[in-house]
Amino acid sequence: MRTSSLLSSILAVASTATAYSYAKHINYTVVTDIFQQDDAATNASTFDFIASNFGLINQTYLSDPSCPDRKQSTQWQRLAHYISTLNKQAPRNERYTLFFMGRHGEGYHNAAETFFGTPAWNCYWSELDGNGTVTWADAKLTATGVQQAQRVNRFWAHLIKDEKITPPETYYTSPLCRCLDTARLTFTGLDLPRRSPFVPVIKELLREGISAHTCDRRSTRSYIQANFPSYRFEKGFPENDPHWTELRAEPQKDQDNRSKVVLDDIFTNDGSTIISITSHSGEIASLLRVLGHRVFSLSTGAAIPVLVKATALNGDGPATTTLPYTPQKTCATPPTIRDSSCNDCSCCT
Ligand SMILES: *[C@@H]1O[C@H](CO)[C@@H](O)[C@H](O)[C@H]1NC(C)=O
Ligand SMILES: *[C@@H]1O[C@H](CO)[C@@H](O)[C@H](O)[C@H]1NC(C)=O
Ligand SMILES: *[C@@H]1O[C@H](CO)[C@@H](O)[C@H](O)[C@H]1NC(C)=O
Ligand SMILES: *[C@@H]1O[C@H](CO)[C@@H](O)[C@H](O)[C@H]1NC(C)=O
Ligand SMILES: *[C@@H]1O[C@H](CO)[C@@H](O)[C@H](O)[C@H]1NC(C)=O
């Protein structure tokens, strides 16, 4: 079960259950009480995942007695054994997967928003490619963003060496430069198992929520290929950005729909138990909504672990509705106020 994909589970359901022809829906639940971030009492704005062992709660698991060398085992080793036990004991349509979701380090668009103030950023500057000094279209990491990713890299090195964590078996990333670079800085130079090297797959639907901001428009496939030659593209990844639309924004419903689509795709095609995703604040928030996790905002460079139970069901899932992209208002000249309550450009003057 551990290495078989959910697709084979779906097929197993189909072949044993004559009443149904195939599973139509994958239902997600978060297994709570594993990480402090699962708990409503943990304050996301002050929580330090590096200082707190990724939030892993010290405890005994029901599977501890069968854990090899359990007296010498770390909490991470016993967690790996627990997840593997859950998977062995699970019905064939059920699977447990541990995700590490990392937000990119600070990009030039983040720094520019702070510099100009949110109203002027949203209503004027963000729609431009840059200001002549700095470019924020498909923003690169600032020096601070690079340092944030390097800090997470040192944290992973410590987790692997001292905490005996099992590193991710597969890596996915958003196609936006700040994530491609964050993933590279985070996972390069680690002592990774030979069978699961850092070869990330670029997935279109892991991109940030799409707005009129040029930081949400991706570069061409050729550009990405030239700058990240060791990365793989998912099947059908087109040369040009098919989604970004001038002065239009993706509604949250649409974003949550595509977050479900990309999770279903990962669960259907990837049998890994430990999966890394490098993405954005808005997109990780959407993935967490789809998985049924509590709201947990990540600052730039922060990451969150989530243990997910996926169940392949034969019935229809809830109907998906989406909306047309909404027009976004802008101002002809930058608003002068800095009050961040002005988000609809009502402060244009
Ligand atoms: C589907 O997931 C939700 C939480 O996301 C859970 O409450 C519900 O019990 C699950 N249903 C099935 C049939 O697994
Ligand atoms: C979380 O911490 C922030 C910063 O210290 C504080 O302003 C906020 O009130 C806290 N939230 C809760 C729910 O305690
Ligand atoms: C969890 O256990 C580790 C190692 O046994 C210890 O260093 C750490 O302080 C414990 N954390 C908490 C929150 O008790
Ligand atoms: C352009 O924006 C950056 C902030 O991102 C700022 O540091 C720089 O001074 C600005 N350049 C000009 C010419 O205003
Ligand atoms: C959900 O998102 C996928 C991927 O972008 C898209 O192909 C599909 O049409 C969307 N579903 C609805 C109901 O809009």
PDB file of N, CA, C and O in Angstrom, residues 108-127 136 213 331 334-343 345 347:
ATOM      1  N   TYR A 108      11.094  40.457  -4.656  1.00  0.00           N
ATOM      2  CA  TYR A 108      11.099  41.911  -4.865  1.00  0.00           C
ATOM      3  C   TYR A 108       9.693  42.509  -4.794  1.00  0.00           C
ATOM      4  O   TYR A 108       9.517  43.662  -4.424  1.00  0.00           O
ATOM      5  N   HIS A 109       8.669  41.703  -5.123  1.00  0.00           N
ATOM      6  CA  HIS A 109       7.290  42.210  -5.027  1.00  0.00           C
ATOM      7  C   HIS A 109       6.887  42.406  -3.562  1.00  0.00           C
ATOM      8  O   HIS A 109       6.157  43.331  -3.241  1.00  0.00           O
ATOM      9  N   ASN A 110       7.366  41.527  -2.655  1.00  0.00           N
ATOM     10  CA  ASN A 110       7.058  41.682  -1.223  1.00  0.00           C
ATOM     11  C   ASN A 110       7.711  42.951  -0.696  1.00  0.00           C
ATOM     12  O   ASN A 110       7.095  43.734   0.021  1.00  0.00           O
ATOM     13  N   ALA A 111       8.985  43.146  -1.077  1.00  0.00           N
ATOM     14  CA  ALA A 111       9.721  44.321  -0.602  1.00  0.00           C
ATOM     15  C   ALA A 111       9.080  45.600  -1.157  1.00  0.00           C
ATOM     16  O   ALA A 111       8.975  46.605  -0.449  1.00  0.00           O
ATOM     17  N   ALA A 112       8.613  45.539  -2.413  1.00  0.00           N
ATOM     18  CA  ALA A 112       8.019  46.731  -3.033  1.00  0.00           C
ATOM     19  C   ALA A 112       6.692  47.084  -2.355  1.00  0.00           C
ATOM     20  O   ALA A 112       6.385  48.254  -2.140  1.00  0.00           O
ATOM     21  N   GLU A 113       5.912  46.062  -1.990  1.00  0.00           N
ATOM     22  CA  GLU A 113       4.647  46.344  -1.305  1.00  0.00           C
ATOM     23  C   GLU A 113       4.907  47.079   0.018  1.00  0.00           C
ATOM     24  O   GLU A 113       4.206  48.032   0.369  1.00  0.00           O
ATOM     25  N   THR A 114       5.928  46.630   0.738  1.00  0.00           N
ATOM     26  CA  THR A 114       6.295  47.294   1.988  1.00  0.00           C
ATOM     27  C   THR A 114       6.772  48.729   1.705  1.00  0.00           C
ATOM     28  O   THR A 114       6.395  49.668   2.401  1.00  0.00           O
ATOM     29  N   PHE A 115       7.554  48.880   0.651  1.00  0.00           N
ATOM     30  CA  PHE A 115       8.120  50.195   0.310  1.00  0.00           C
ATOM     31  C   PHE A 115       7.024  51.201  -0.069  1.00  0.00           C
ATOM     32  O   PHE A 115       7.005  52.321   0.417  1.00  0.00           O
ATOM     33  N   PHE A 116       6.100  50.785  -0.952  1.00  0.00           N
ATOM     34  CA  PHE A 116       5.086  51.729  -1.449  1.00  0.00           C
ATOM     35  C   PHE A 116       3.853  51.806  -0.550  1.00  0.00           C
ATOM     36  O   PHE A 116       3.079  52.747  -0.640  1.00  0.00           O
ATOM     37  N   GLY A 117       3.623  50.801   0.282  1.00  0.00           N
ATOM     38  CA  GLY A 117       2.378  50.711   1.056  1.00  0.00           C
ATOM     39  C   GLY A 117       1.353  49.953   0.228  1.00  0.00           C
ATOM     40  O   GLY A 117       1.344  50.038  -1.009  1.00  0.00           O
ATOM     41  N   THR A 118       0.493  49.187   0.913  1.00  0.00           N
ATOM     42  CA  THR A 118      -0.417  48.285   0.195  1.00  0.00           C
ATOM     43  C   THR A 118      -1.365  48.977  -0.801  1.00  0.00           C
ATOM     44  O   THR A 118      -1.501  48.496  -1.922  1.00  0.00           O
ATOM     45  N   PRO A 119      -2.007  50.106  -0.473  1.00  0.00           N
ATOM     46  CA  PRO A 119      -2.926  50.708  -1.455  1.00  0.00           C
ATOM     47  C   PRO A 119      -2.215  51.119  -2.749  1.00  0.00           C
ATOM     48  O   PRO A 119      -2.683  50.797  -3.846  1.00  0.00           O
ATOM     49  N   ALA A 120      -1.067  51.791  -2.616  1.00  0.00           N
ATOM     50  CA  ALA A 120      -0.340  52.239  -3.812  1.00  0.00           C
ATOM     51  C   ALA A 120       0.202  51.037  -4.583  1.00  0.00           C
ATOM     52  O   ALA A 120       0.231  51.026  -5.811  1.00  0.00           O
ATOM     53  N   TRP A 121       0.588  50.000  -3.844  1.00  0.00           N
ATOM     54  CA  TRP A 121       1.085  48.783  -4.489  1.00  0.00           C
ATOM     55  C   TRP A 121      -0.045  48.125  -5.283  1.00  0.00           C
ATOM     56  O   TRP A 121       0.094  47.880  -6.481  1.00  0.00           O
ATOM     57  N   ASN A 122      -1.162  47.863  -4.621  1.00  0.00           N
ATOM     58  CA  ASN A 122      -2.264  47.148  -5.277  1.00  0.00           C
ATOM     59  C   ASN A 122      -2.836  47.927  -6.454  1.00  0.00           C
ATOM     60  O   ASN A 122      -3.161  47.347  -7.485  1.00  0.00           O
ATOM     61  N   CYS A 123      -3.005  49.226  -6.293  1.00  0.00           N
ATOM     62  CA  CYS A 123      -3.773  49.998  -7.272  1.00  0.00           C
ATOM     63  C   CYS A 123      -2.915  50.627  -8.355  1.00  0.00           C
ATOM     64  O   CYS A 123      -3.443  51.145  -9.336  1.00  0.00           O
ATOM     65  N   TYR A 124      -1.616  50.592  -8.195  1.00  0.00           N
ATOM     66  CA  TYR A 124      -0.776  51.235  -9.210  1.00  0.00           C
ATOM     67  C   TYR A 124       0.498  50.438  -9.543  1.00  0.00           C
ATOM     68  O   TYR A 124       0.634  49.911 -10.638  1.00  0.00           O
ATOM     69  N   TRP A 125       1.401  50.332  -8.582  1.00  0.00           N
ATOM     70  CA  TRP A 125       2.731  49.788  -8.884  1.00  0.00           C
ATOM     71  C   TRP A 125       2.706  48.316  -9.271  1.00  0.00           C
ATOM     72  O   TRP A 125       3.472  47.880 -10.146  1.00  0.00           O
ATOM     73  N   SER A 126       1.860  47.533  -8.622  1.00  0.00           N
ATOM     74  CA  SER A 126       1.889  46.070  -8.859  1.00  0.00           C
ATOM     75  C   SER A 126       1.505  45.700 -10.289  1.00  0.00           C
ATOM     76  O   SER A 126       1.830  44.609 -10.755  1.00  0.00           O
ATOM     77  N   GLU A 127       0.809  46.604 -10.995  1.00  0.00           N
ATOM     78  CA  GLU A 127       0.410  46.301 -12.373  1.00  0.00           C
ATOM     79  C   GLU A 127       1.536  46.595 -13.368  1.00  0.00           C
ATOM     80  O   GLU A 127       1.445  46.227 -14.540  1.00  0.00           O
ATOM     81  N   TRP A 136       9.674  43.514 -10.581  1.00  0.00           N
ATOM     82  CA  TRP A 136       8.909  42.570  -9.758  1.00  0.00           C
ATOM     83  C   TRP A 136       7.969  41.688 -10.569  1.00  0.00           C
ATOM     84  O   TRP A 136       7.226  40.896 -10.016  1.00  0.00           O
ATOM     85  N   HIS A 213      -1.582  41.708 -10.721  1.00  0.00           N
ATOM     86  CA  HIS A 213      -0.175  41.979 -10.403  1.00  0.00           C
ATOM     87  C   HIS A 213       0.741  41.197 -11.352  1.00  0.00           C
ATOM     88  O   HIS A 213       0.521  40.001 -11.575  1.00  0.00           O
ATOM     89  N   CYS A 331      -5.534  52.648 -10.297  1.00  0.00           N
ATOM     90  CA  CYS A 331      -5.523  54.113 -10.253  1.00  0.00           C
ATOM     91  C   CYS A 331      -4.575  54.620 -11.339  1.00  0.00           C
ATOM     92  O   CYS A 331      -3.555  53.984 -11.616  1.00  0.00           O
ATOM     93  N   PRO A 334      -0.406  56.811  -8.512  1.00  0.00           N
ATOM     94  CA  PRO A 334      -0.406  56.079  -7.236  1.00  0.00           C
ATOM     95  C   PRO A 334      -1.124  56.834  -6.119  1.00  0.00           C
ATOM     96  O   PRO A 334      -0.880  58.023  -5.949  1.00  0.00           O
ATOM     97  N   PRO A 335      -2.019  56.164  -5.377  1.00  0.00           N
ATOM     98  CA  PRO A 335      -2.648  56.813  -4.229  1.00  0.00           C
ATOM     99  C   PRO A 335      -1.577  57.199  -3.210  1.00  0.00           C
ATOM    100  O   PRO A 335      -0.572  56.492  -3.085  1.00  0.00           O
ATOM    101  N   THR A 336      -1.800  58.274  -2.520  1.00  0.00           N
ATOM    102  CA  THR A 336      -0.781  58.741  -1.578  1.00  0.00           C
ATOM    103  C   THR A 336      -0.980  58.187  -0.175  1.00  0.00           C
ATOM    104  O   THR A 336      -0.058  58.197   0.625  1.00  0.00           O
ATOM    105  N   ILE A 337      -2.210  57.707   0.127  1.00  0.00           N
ATOM    106  CA  ILE A 337      -2.420  57.200   1.483  1.00  0.00           C
ATOM    107  C   ILE A 337      -1.772  55.825   1.657  1.00  0.00           C
ATOM    108  O   ILE A 337      -1.585  55.087   0.688  1.00  0.00           O
ATOM    109  N   ARG A 338      -1.424  55.477   2.879  1.00  0.00           N
ATOM    110  CA  ARG A 338      -0.780  54.185   3.154  1.00  0.00           C
ATOM    111  C   ARG A 338      -1.697  53.256   3.936  1.00  0.00           C
ATOM    112  O   ARG A 338      -1.328  52.130   4.253  1.00  0.00           O
ATOM    113  N   ASP A 339      -2.927  53.731   4.233  1.00  0.00           N
ATOM    114  CA  ASP A 339      -3.869  52.932   5.017  1.00  0.00           C
ATOM    115  C   ASP A 339      -4.238  51.662   4.245  1.00  0.00           C
ATOM    116  O   ASP A 339      -4.873  51.728   3.195  1.00  0.00           O
ATOM    117  N   SER A 340      -3.867  50.511   4.783  1.00  0.00           N
ATOM    118  CA  SER A 340      -4.029  49.274   4.014  1.00  0.00           C
ATOM    119  C   SER A 340      -5.486  48.817   3.935  1.00  0.00           C
ATOM    120  O   SER A 340      -5.793  47.823   3.295  1.00  0.00           O
ATOM    121  N   SER A 341      -6.424  49.557   4.564  1.00  0.00           N
ATOM    122  CA  SER A 341      -7.834  49.191   4.411  1.00  0.00           C
ATOM    123  C   SER A 341      -8.331  49.533   3.005  1.00  0.00           C
ATOM    124  O   SER A 341      -9.365  49.052   2.566  1.00  0.00           O
ATOM    125  N   CYS A 342      -7.578  50.350   2.271  1.00  0.00           N
ATOM    126  CA  CYS A 342      -7.972  50.688   0.906  1.00  0.00           C
ATOM    127  C   CYS A 342      -7.440  49.626  -0.046  1.00  0.00           C
ATOM    128  O   CYS A 342      -6.301  49.677  -0.487  1.00  0.00           O
ATOM    129  N   ASN A 343      -8.269  48.628  -0.349  1.00  0.00           N
ATOM    130  CA  ASN A 343      -7.830  47.550  -1.229  1.00  0.00           C
ATOM    131  C   ASN A 343      -8.574  47.529  -2.553  1.00  0.00           C
ATOM    132  O   ASN A 343      -8.187  46.838  -3.481  1.00  0.00           O
ATOM    133  N   CYS A 345      -9.109  50.185  -4.403  1.00  0.00           N
ATOM    134  CA  CYS A 345      -8.682  51.373  -5.148  1.00  0.00           C
ATOM    135  C   CYS A 345      -9.690  52.513  -5.031  1.00  0.00           C
ATOM    136  O   CYS A 345      -9.728  53.405  -5.868  1.00  0.00           O
ATOM    137  N   CYS A 347      -9.387  54.654  -3.047  1.00  0.00           N
ATOM    138  CA  CYS A 347      -8.570  55.785  -2.612  1.00  0.00           C
ATOM    139  C   CYS A 347      -7.818  56.442  -3.777  1.00  0.00           C
ATOM    140  O   CYS A 347      -6.897  57.216  -3.571  1.00  0.00           O
TER     141      CYS A 347
END
